[in-house]
mmCIF file of C-alpha atoms and ligand atoms in Angstrom:
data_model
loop_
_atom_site.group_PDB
_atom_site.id
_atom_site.type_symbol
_atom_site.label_atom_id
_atom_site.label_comp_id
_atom_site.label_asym_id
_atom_site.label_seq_id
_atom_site.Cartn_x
_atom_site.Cartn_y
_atom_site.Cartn_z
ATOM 1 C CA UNK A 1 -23.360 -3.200 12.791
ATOM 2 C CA UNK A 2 -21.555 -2.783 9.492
ATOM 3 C CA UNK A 3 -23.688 -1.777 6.221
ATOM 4 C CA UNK A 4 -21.958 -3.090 3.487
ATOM 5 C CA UNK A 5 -23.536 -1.516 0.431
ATOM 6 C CA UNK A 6 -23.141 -2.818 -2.648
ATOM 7 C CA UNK A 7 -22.750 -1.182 -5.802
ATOM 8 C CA UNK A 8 -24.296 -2.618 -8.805
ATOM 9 C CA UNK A 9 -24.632 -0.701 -12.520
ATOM 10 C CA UNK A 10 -27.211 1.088 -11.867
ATOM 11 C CA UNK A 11 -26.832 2.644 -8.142
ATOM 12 C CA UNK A 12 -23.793 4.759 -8.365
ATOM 13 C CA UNK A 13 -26.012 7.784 -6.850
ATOM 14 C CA UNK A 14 -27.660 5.304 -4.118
ATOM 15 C CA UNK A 15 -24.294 4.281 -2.902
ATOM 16 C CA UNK A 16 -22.915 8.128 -2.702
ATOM 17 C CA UNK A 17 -25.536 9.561 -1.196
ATOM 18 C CA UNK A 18 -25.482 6.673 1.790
ATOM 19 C CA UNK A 19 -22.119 6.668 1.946
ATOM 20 C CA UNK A 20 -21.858 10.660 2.274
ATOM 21 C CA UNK A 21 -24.698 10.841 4.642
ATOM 22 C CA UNK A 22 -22.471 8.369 7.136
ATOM 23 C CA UNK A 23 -19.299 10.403 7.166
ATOM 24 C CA UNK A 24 -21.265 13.652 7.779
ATOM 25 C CA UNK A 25 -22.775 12.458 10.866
ATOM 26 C CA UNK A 26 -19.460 11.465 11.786
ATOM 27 C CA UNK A 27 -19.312 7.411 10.466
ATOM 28 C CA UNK A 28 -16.653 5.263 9.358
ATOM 29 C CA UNK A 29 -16.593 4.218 5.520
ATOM 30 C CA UNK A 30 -14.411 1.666 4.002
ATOM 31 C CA UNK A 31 -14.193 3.196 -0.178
ATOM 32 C CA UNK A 32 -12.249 2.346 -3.196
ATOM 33 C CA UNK A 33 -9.741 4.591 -4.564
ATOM 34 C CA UNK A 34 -7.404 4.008 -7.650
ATOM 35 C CA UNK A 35 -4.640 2.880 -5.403
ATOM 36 C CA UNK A 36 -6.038 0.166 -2.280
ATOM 37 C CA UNK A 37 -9.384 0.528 -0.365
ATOM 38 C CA UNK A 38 -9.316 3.369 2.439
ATOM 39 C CA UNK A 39 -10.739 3.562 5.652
ATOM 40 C CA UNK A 40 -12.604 6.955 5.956
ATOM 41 C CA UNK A 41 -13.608 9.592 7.972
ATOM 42 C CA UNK A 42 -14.605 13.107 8.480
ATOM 43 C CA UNK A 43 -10.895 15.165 8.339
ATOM 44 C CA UNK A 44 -12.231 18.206 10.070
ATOM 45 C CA UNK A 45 -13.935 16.077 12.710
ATOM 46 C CA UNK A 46 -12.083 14.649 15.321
ATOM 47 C CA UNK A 47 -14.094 12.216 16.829
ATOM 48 C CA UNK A 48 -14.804 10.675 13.934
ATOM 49 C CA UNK A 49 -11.048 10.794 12.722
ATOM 50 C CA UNK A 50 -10.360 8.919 15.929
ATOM 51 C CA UNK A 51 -12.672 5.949 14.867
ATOM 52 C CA UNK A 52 -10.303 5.051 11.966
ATOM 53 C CA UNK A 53 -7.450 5.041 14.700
ATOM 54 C CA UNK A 54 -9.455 2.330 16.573
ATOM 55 C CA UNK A 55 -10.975 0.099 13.881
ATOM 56 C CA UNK A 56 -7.441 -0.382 12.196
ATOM 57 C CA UNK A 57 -5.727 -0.447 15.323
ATOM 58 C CA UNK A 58 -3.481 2.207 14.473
ATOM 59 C CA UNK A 59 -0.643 3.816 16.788
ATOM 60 C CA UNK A 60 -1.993 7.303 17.049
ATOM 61 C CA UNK A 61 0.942 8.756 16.173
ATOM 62 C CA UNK A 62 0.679 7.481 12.422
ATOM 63 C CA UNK A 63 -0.669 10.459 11.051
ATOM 64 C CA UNK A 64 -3.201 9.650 8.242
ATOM 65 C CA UNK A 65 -3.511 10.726 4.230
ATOM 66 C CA UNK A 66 -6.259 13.661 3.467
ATOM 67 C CA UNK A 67 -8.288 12.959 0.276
ATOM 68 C CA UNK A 68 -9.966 15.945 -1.760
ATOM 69 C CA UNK A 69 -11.916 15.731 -4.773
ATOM 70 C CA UNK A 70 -10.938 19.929 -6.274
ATOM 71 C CA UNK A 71 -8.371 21.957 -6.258
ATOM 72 C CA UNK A 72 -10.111 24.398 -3.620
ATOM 73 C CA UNK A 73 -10.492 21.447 -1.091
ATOM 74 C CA UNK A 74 -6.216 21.105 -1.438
ATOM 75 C CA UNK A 75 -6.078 24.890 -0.637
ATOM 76 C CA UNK A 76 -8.794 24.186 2.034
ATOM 77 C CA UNK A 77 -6.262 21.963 4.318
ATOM 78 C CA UNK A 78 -3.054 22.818 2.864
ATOM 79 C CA UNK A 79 -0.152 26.020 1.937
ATOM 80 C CA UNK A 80 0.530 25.588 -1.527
ATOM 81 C CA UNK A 81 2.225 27.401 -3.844
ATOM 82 C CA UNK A 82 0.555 28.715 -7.347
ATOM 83 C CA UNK A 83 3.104 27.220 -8.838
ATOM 84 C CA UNK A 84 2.809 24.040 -8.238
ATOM 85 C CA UNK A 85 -0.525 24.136 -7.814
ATOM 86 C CA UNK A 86 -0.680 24.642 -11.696
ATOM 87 C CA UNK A 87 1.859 21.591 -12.511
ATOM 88 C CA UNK A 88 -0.376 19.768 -10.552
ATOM 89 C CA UNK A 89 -2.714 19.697 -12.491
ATOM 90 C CA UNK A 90 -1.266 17.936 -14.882
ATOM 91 C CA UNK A 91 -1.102 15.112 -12.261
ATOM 92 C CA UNK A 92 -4.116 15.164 -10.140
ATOM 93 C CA UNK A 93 -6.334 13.546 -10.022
ATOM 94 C CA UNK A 94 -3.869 10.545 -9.874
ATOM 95 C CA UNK A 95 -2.002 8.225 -7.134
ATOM 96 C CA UNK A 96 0.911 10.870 -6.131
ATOM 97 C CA UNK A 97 0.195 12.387 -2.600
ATOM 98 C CA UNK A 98 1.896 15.231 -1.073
ATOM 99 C CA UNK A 99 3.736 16.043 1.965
ATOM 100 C CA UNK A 100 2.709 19.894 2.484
ATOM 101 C CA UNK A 101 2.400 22.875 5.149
ATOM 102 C CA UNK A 102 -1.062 22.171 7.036
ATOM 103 C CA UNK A 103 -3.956 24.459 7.663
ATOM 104 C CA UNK A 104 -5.289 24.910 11.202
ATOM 105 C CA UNK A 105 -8.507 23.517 9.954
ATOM 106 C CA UNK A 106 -7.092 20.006 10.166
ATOM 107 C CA UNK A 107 -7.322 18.686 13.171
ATOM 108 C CA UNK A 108 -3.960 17.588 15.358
ATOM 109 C CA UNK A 109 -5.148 14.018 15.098
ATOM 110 C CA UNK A 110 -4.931 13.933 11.967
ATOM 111 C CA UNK A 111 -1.162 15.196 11.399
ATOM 112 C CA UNK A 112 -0.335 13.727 14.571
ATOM 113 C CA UNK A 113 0.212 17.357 16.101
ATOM 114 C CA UNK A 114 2.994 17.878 13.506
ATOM 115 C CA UNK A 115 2.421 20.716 10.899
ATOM 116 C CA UNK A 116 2.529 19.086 7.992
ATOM 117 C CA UNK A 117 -0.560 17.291 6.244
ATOM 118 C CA UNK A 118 -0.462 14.290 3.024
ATOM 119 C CA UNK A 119 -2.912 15.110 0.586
ATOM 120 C CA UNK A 120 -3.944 12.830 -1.806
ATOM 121 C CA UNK A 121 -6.535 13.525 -4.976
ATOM 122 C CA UNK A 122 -7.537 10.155 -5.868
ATOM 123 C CA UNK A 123 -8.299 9.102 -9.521
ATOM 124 C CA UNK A 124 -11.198 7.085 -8.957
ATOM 125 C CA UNK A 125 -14.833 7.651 -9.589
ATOM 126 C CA UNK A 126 -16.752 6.575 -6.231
ATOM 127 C CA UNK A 127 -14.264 8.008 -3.993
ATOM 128 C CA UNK A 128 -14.026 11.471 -6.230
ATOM 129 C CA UNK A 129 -17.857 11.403 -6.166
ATOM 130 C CA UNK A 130 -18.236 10.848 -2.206
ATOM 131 C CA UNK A 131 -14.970 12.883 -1.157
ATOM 132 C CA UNK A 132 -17.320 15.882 -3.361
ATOM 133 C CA UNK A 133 -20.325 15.073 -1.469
ATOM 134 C CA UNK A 134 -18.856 14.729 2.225
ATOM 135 C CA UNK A 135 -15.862 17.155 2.136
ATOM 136 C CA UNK A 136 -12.106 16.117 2.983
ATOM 137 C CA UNK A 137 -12.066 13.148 4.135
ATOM 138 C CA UNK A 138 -9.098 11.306 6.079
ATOM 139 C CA UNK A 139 -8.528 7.491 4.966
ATOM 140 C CA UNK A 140 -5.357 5.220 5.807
ATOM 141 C CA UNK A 141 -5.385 2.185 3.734
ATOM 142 C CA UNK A 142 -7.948 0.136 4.956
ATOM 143 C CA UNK A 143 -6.129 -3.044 6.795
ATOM 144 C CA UNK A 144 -5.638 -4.264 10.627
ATOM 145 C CA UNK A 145 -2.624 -1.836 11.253
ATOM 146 C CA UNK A 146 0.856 -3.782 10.015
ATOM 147 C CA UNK A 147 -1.416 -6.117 7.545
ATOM 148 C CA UNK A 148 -0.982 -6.380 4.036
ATOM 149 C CA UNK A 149 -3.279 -3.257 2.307
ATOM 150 C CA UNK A 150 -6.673 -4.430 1.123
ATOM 151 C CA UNK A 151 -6.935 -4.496 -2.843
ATOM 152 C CA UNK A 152 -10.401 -6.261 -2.661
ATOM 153 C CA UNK A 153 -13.521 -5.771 -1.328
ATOM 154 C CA UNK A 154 -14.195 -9.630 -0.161
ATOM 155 C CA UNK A 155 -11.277 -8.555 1.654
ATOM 156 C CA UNK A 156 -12.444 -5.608 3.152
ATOM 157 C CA UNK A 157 -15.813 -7.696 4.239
ATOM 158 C CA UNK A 158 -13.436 -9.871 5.900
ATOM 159 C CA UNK A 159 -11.099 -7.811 8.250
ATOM 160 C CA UNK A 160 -13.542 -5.177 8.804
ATOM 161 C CA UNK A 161 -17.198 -6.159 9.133
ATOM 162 C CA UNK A 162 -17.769 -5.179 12.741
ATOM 163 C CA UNK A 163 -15.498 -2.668 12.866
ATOM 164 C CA UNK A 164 -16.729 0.150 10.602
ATOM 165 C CA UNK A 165 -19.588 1.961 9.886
ATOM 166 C CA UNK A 166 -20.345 0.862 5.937
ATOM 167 C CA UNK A 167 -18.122 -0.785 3.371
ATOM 168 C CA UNK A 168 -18.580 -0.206 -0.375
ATOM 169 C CA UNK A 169 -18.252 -3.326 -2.020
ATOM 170 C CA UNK A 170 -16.873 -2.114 -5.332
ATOM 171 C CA UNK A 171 -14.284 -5.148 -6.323
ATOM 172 C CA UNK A 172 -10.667 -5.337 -6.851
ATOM 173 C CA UNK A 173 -8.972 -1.543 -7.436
ATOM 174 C CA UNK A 174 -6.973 -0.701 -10.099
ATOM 175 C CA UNK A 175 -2.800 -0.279 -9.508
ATOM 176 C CA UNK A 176 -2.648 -2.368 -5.903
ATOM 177 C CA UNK A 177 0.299 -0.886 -4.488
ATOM 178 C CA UNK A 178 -0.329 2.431 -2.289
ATOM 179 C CA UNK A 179 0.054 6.105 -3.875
ATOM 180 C CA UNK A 180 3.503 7.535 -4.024
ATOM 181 C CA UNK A 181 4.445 10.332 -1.412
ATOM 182 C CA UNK A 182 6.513 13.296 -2.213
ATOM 183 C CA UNK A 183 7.599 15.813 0.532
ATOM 184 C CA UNK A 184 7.575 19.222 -1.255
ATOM 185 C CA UNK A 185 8.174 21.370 1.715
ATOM 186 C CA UNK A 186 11.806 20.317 0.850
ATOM 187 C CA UNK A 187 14.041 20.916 -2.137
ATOM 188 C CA UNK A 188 14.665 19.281 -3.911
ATOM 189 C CA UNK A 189 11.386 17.617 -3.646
ATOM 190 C CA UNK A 190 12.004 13.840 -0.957
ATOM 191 C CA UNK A 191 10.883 10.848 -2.149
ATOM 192 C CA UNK A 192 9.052 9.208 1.124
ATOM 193 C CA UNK A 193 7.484 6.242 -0.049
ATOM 194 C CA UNK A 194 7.956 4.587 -3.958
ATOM 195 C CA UNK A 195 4.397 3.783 -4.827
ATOM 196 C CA UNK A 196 1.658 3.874 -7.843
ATOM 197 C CA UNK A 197 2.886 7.149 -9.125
ATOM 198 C CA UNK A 198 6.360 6.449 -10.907
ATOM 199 C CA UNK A 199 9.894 8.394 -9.890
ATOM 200 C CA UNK A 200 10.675 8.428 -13.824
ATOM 201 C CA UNK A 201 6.986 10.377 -14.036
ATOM 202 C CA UNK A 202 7.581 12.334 -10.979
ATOM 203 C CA UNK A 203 10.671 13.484 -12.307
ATOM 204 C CA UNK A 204 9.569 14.402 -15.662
ATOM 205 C CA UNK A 205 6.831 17.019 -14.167
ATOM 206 C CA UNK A 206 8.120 18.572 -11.037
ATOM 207 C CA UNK A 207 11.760 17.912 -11.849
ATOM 208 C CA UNK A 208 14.709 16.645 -9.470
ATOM 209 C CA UNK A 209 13.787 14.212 -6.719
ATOM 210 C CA UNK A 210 15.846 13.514 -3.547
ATOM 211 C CA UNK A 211 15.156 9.342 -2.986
ATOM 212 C CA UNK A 212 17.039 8.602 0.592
ATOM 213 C CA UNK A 213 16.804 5.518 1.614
ATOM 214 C CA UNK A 214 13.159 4.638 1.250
ATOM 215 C CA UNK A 215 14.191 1.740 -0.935
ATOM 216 C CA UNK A 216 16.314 -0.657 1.687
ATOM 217 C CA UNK A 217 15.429 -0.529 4.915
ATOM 218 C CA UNK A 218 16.909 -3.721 5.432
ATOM 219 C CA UNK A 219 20.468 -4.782 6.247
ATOM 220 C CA UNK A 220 23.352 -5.685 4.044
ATOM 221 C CA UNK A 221 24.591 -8.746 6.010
ATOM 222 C CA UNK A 222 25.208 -11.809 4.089
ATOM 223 C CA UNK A 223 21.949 -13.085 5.597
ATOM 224 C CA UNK A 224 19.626 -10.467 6.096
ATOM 225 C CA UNK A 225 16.922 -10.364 8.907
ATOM 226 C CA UNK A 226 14.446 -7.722 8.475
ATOM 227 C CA UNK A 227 15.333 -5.472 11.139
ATOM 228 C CA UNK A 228 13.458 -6.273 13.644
ATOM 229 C CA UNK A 229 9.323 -7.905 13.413
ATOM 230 C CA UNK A 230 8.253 -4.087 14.545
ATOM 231 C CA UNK A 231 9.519 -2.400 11.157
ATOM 232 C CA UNK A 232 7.905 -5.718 9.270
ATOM 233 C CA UNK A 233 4.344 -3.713 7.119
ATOM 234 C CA UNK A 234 2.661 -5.110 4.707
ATOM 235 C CA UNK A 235 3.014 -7.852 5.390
ATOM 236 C CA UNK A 236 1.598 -11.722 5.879
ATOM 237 C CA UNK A 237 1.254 -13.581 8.999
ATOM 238 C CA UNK A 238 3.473 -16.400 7.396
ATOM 239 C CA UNK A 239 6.496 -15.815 6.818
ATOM 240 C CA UNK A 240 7.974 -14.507 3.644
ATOM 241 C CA UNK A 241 11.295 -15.168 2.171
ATOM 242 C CA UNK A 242 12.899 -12.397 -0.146
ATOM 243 C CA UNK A 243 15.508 -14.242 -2.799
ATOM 244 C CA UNK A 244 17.293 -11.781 -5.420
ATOM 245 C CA UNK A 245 19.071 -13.646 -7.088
ATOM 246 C CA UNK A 246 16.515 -15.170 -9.783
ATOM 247 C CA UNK A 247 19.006 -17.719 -10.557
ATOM 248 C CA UNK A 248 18.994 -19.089 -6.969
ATOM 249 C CA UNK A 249 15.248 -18.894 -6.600
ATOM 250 C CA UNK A 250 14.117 -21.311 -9.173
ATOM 251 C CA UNK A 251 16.892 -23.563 -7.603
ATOM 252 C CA UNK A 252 15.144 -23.172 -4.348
ATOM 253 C CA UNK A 253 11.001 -23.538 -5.988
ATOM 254 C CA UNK A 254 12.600 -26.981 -8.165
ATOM 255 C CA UNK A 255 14.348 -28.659 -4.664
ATOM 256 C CA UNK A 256 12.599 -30.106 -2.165
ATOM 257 C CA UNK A 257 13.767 -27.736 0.514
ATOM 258 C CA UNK A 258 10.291 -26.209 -0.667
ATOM 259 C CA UNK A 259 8.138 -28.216 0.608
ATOM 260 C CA UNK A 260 6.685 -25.978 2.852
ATOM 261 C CA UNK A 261 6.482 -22.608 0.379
ATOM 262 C CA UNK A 262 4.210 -21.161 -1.775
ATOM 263 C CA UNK A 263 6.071 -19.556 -4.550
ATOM 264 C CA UNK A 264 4.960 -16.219 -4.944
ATOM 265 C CA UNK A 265 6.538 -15.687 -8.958
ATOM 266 C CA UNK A 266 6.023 -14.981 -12.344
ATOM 267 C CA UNK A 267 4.617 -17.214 -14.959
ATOM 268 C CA UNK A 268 8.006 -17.877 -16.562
ATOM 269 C CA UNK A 269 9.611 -18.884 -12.987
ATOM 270 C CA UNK A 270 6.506 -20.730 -11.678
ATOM 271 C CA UNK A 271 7.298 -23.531 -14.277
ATOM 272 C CA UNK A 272 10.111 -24.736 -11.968
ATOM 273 C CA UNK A 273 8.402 -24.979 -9.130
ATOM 274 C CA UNK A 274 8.007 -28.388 -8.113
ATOM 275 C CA UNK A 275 5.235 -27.628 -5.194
ATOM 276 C CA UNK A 276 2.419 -24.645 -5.111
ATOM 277 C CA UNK A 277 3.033 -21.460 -7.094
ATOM 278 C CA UNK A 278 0.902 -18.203 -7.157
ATOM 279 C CA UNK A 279 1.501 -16.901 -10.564
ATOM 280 C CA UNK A 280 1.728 -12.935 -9.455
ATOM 281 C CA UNK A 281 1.644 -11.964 -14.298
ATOM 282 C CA UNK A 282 3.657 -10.883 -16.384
ATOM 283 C CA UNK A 283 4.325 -7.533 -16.428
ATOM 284 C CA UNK A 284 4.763 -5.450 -13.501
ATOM 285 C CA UNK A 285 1.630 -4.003 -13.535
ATOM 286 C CA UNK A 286 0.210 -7.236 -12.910
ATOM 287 C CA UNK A 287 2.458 -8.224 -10.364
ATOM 288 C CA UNK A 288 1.178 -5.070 -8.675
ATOM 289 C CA UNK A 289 -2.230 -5.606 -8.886
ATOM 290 C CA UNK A 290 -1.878 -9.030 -7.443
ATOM 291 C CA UNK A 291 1.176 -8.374 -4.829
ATOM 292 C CA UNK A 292 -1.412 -7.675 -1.608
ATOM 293 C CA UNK A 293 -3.786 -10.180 -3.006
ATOM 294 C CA UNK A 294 -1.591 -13.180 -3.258
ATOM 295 C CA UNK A 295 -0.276 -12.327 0.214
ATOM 296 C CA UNK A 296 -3.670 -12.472 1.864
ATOM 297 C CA UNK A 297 -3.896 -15.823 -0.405
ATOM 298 C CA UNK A 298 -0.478 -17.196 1.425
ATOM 299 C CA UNK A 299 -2.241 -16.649 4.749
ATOM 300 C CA UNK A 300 -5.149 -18.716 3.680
ATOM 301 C CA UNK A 301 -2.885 -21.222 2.013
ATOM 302 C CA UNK A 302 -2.268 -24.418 4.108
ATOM 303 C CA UNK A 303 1.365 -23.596 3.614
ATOM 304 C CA UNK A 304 3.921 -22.857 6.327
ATOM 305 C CA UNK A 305 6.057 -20.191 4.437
ATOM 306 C CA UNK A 306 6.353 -18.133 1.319
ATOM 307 C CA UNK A 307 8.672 -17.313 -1.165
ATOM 308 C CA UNK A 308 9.118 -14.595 -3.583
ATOM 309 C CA UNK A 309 11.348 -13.470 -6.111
ATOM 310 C CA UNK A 310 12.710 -9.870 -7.254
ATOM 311 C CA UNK A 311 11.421 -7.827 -9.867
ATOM 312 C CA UNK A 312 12.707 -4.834 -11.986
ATOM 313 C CA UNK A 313 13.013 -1.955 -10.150
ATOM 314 C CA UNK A 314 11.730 0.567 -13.114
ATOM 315 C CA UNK A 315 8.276 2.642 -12.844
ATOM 316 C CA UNK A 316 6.193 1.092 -10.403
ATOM 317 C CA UNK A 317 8.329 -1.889 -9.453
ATOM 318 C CA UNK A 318 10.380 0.605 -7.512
ATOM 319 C CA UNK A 319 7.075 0.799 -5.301
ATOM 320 C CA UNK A 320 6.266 -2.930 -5.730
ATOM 321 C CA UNK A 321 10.227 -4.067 -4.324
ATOM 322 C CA UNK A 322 9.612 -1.596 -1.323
ATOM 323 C CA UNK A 323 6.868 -3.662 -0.357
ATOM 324 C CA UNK A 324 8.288 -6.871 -0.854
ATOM 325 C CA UNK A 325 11.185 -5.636 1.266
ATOM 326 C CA UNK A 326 9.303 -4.257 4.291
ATOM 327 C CA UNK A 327 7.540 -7.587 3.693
ATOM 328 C CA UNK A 328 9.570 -9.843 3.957
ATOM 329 C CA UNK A 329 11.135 -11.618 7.063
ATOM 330 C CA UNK A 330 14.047 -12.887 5.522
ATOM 331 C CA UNK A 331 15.891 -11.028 2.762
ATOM 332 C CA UNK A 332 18.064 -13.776 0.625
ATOM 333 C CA UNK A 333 20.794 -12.069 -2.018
ATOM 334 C CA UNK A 334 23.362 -13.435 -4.653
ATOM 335 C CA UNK A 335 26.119 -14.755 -2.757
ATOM 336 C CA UNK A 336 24.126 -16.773 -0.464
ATOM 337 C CA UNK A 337 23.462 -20.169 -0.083
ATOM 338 C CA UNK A 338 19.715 -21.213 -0.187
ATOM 339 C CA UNK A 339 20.009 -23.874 2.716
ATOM 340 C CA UNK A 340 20.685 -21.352 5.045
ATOM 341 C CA UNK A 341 16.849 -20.980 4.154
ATOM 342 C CA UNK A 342 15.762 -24.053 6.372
ATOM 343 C CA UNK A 343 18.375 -23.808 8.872
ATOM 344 C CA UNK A 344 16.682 -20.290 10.065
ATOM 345 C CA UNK A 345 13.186 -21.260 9.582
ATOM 346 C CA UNK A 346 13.814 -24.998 11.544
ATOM 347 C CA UNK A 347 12.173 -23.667 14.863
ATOM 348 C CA UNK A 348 9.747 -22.512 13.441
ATOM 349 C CA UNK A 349 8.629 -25.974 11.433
HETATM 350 O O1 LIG B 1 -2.816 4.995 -1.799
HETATM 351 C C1 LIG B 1 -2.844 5.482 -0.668
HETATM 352 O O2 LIG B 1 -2.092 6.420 -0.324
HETATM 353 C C2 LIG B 1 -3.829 4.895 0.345
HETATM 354 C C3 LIG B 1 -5.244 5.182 -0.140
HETATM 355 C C4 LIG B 1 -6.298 4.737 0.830
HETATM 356 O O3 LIG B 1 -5.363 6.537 -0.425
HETATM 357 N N1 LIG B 1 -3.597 5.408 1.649
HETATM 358 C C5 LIG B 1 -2.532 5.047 2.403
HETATM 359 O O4 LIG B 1 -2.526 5.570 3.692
HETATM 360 O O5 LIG B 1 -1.671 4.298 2.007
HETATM 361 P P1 LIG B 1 -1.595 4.998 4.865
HETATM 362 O O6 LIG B 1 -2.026 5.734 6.077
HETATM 363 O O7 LIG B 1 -1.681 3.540 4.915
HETATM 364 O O8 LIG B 1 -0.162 5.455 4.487
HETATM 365 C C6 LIG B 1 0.167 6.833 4.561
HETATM 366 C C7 LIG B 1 1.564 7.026 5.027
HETATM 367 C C8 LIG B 1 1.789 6.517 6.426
HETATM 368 O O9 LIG B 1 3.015 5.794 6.430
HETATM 369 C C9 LIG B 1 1.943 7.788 7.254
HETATM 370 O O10 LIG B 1 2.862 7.631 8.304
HETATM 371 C C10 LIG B 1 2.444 8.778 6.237
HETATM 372 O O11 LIG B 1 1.814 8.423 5.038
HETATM 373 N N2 LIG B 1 2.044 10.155 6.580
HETATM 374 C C11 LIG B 1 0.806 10.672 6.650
HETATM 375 N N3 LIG B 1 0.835 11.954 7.040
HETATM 376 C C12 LIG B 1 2.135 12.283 7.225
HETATM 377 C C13 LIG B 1 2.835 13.454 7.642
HETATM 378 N N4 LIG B 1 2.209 14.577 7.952
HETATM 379 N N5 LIG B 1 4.187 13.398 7.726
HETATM 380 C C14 LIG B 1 4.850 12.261 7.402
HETATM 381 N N6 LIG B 1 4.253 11.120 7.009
HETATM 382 C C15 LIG B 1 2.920 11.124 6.926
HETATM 383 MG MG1 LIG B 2 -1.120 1.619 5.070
#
C-alpha cells in the first residue's frame, strides 16, 4: 500500500510531519527536490536503504546520493575541509553534489562499500523541511532503474504506486535535469556528471575543473550506435534518434522518412515538421524542464520512434546534451546521410 499524500496550500506541516514519521520507522518516500523527484530513505539505516535498491530495481552496486538539510548534517556523513566548507556556502543549498571522503556512520550500502559518499543539499522547500525533520536521508532519482528521471508527480504515481511507502504529490520540479557532481577528493576538482549546477558557475566559485570524458560516451564512427543497450540511461523505451547537425534534422522532420517519429525540438524547428512535434521551449531552461517529460510523453505516444535535435552546449545544456546522448540509441552527426536513419531502424518497423 502506497500513501500518496498530497500537498495542498495549506498542509505544508501535515505533509512533513507524515512524511518524516515514515522514514524514521524505516519507510520509503518518493519527495521533490529542486532537481527530479527522489526516492528516499533512512541513510544511517540499512534496511531501509535497501528498500530503495528494490523498488527502483537498482544494481546494488550503484551507490546512492546523501541529502542534508545544514551544514552539520554534511560534516555528519562526510571529511570536509573548512575551506571549502565556507565556499560552499555560497552554493548550498543548490543542485551541485559532491563526491567526498565518507564517515563510518554511513552505511556500506549506501557507498557501495567504497569510501567515498555524494552529498547533495537540495534547494527545495519540502525536501529541506523533511531531510530537517528525519535526518540524512539517501534518495536516487526516483525512476525504474535505466528509465528516464521523474520530473512530475503524475509520474511518480505512475511507476511507483505499489512500490513505495508514500509519494508526495507536489507537481512538476523546477530545473529537470539531475544535480551536477563534482569529485573534490581530486585536484583539480573532476567533473562526473554535467547537470543543473553549471561548469561556467562551478568554475567561477571553486576554481579549475577537470571535465574527462563525461560529455561523449558515445563513439565517433560515421554512424554511431550507442555503445551498447546496457550503457543506454535515461532513457525511453522507444527508440531515440540523436541528429547534430540542425541543418539535416529539419530535412529529416519535413520528409516523409518521418512518418514514424515524434520530433522532440524547439519551437523554431517544429515548424518543419510535417508529422507530430513535441515543442521541448525556447530557451534551454525550458528544454530542461521538459527533456524527461517529453520522453515519458514519446513512450505514451502511438509513435514508433523519436527524434531529437542538438542544443547549445553552454550552462546547463552541457547537462541537458549528456542526457540526450546517454539517451539516445542512435547518434546521427554532420557528414551523414539521414536515410541511413530507416535502413537501421527497418527491423525494427
Ligand atoms: O539531482 C539529483 O542528484 C537527484 C535528486 C533526487 O537528488 N539524484 C540523483 O541520484 O540523480 P542518482 O542515484 O540517480 O544519481 C547519482 C549518481 C549515480 O550515477 C551514482 O552512481 C553516482 O551518483 N554516485 C553516488 N555515489 C557515488 C560514489 N560514492 N562514487 C561515485 N559515484 C557515485
Ligand atoms: Mg538516476
Amino acid at each position: 500500500m502506497t500513501l500518496i499524500i498530497d500537498l495542498a496550500p495549506d498542509n505544508f506541516n501535515d505533509v512533513i510531519n507524515a512524511s518524516a514519521e515514515i522514514i524514521k520507522n524505516g519507510g520509503t518516500v518518493v519527495f521533490p527536490t529542486e532537481t527530479v523527484y527522489g526516492l528516499g530513505a533512512d541513510a544511517l539505516s540499512s534496511e531501509a536503504c535497501a528498500k530503495i535498491f528494490r523498488a527502483k530495481e537498482r544494481p546494488i552496486d550503484n551507490p546512492l546520493i546523501v541529502h542534508v538539510s545544514n551544514f552539520e548534517m554534511v560534516k555528519q556523513v562526510a571529511e570536509i575541509s573548512d575551506d571549502l566548507l565556507k565556499k560552499m556556502k555560497n552554493i548550498w543549498p543548490g543542485p551541485l553534489t559532491l563526491l567526498l571522503k565518507k564517515k563510518d556512520i554511513v552505511p556500506d550500502i549506501v557507498t557501495s562499500n567504497m569510501d567515498t559518499v555524494c552529498v547533495r543539499f537540495p534547494d527545495n522547500k519540502i525536501a529541506l523541511a523533511l531531510i530537517e525533520k528525519a535526518g540524512p536521508i539517501a534518495a536516487p532519482s526516483a525512476n525504474i532503474a535505466t528509465k528516464p528521471s521523474i520530473v512530475d508527480s503524475a509520474d511518480a504515481i505512475r511507476e511507483f504506486d505499489g512500490r513505495v511507502d508514500a509519494i508526495i504529490n507536489a507537481g512538476r520540479v523546477k530545473y529537470g535535469v539531475e544535480s551536477t557532481i563534482l569529485d573534490v577528493t581530486v585536484h583539480p576538482f573532476e567533473l562526473l556528471r554535467p547537470g543543473a549546477f553549471t561548469l561556467e558557475d562551478i568554475e567561477e566559485l571553486l576554481g579549475e575543473v577537470h571535465v574527462g570524458s563525461v560529455a561523449g560516451g558515445y563513439s565517433e564512427s560515421s554512424i554511431a550506435l550507442t555503445p551498447g543497450m546496457k550503457y543506454r540511461h535515461y532513457a525511453p523505451s522507444k527508440k531515440l534518434i540523436l541528429i547534430e547537425n540542425n541543418q539535416k534534422f529539419r530535412e529529416f522532420i519535413q520528409s516523409d522518412l518521418s512518418a514514424d517519429f515524434v520530433a522532440l525540438c524547439s519551437m523554431e524547428n517544429a515548424q518543419y515538421a510535417k508529422y507530430d512535434s513535441l515543442i521541448l521551449g525556447n530557451d534551454i531552461y525550458e528544454v530542461a524542464h521538459n527533456l524527461f517529460y517529453y520522453f515519458r510523453m514519446l513512450d505514451s505516444s502511438n509513435k514508433k520512434f523519436g527524434v531529437i535535435q542538438s542544443f547549445s552546449e553552454k550552462g546547463i545544456g552541457f547537462g541537458v546534451m549528456n542526457r540526450i546522448r546517454k539517451a539516445s540509441y542512435l547518434i546521427l552527426k554532420d557528414k551523414e546521410n539521414i536515410d541511413k536513419i530507416n535502413n537501421v531502424l527497418n527491423e525494427y518497423r
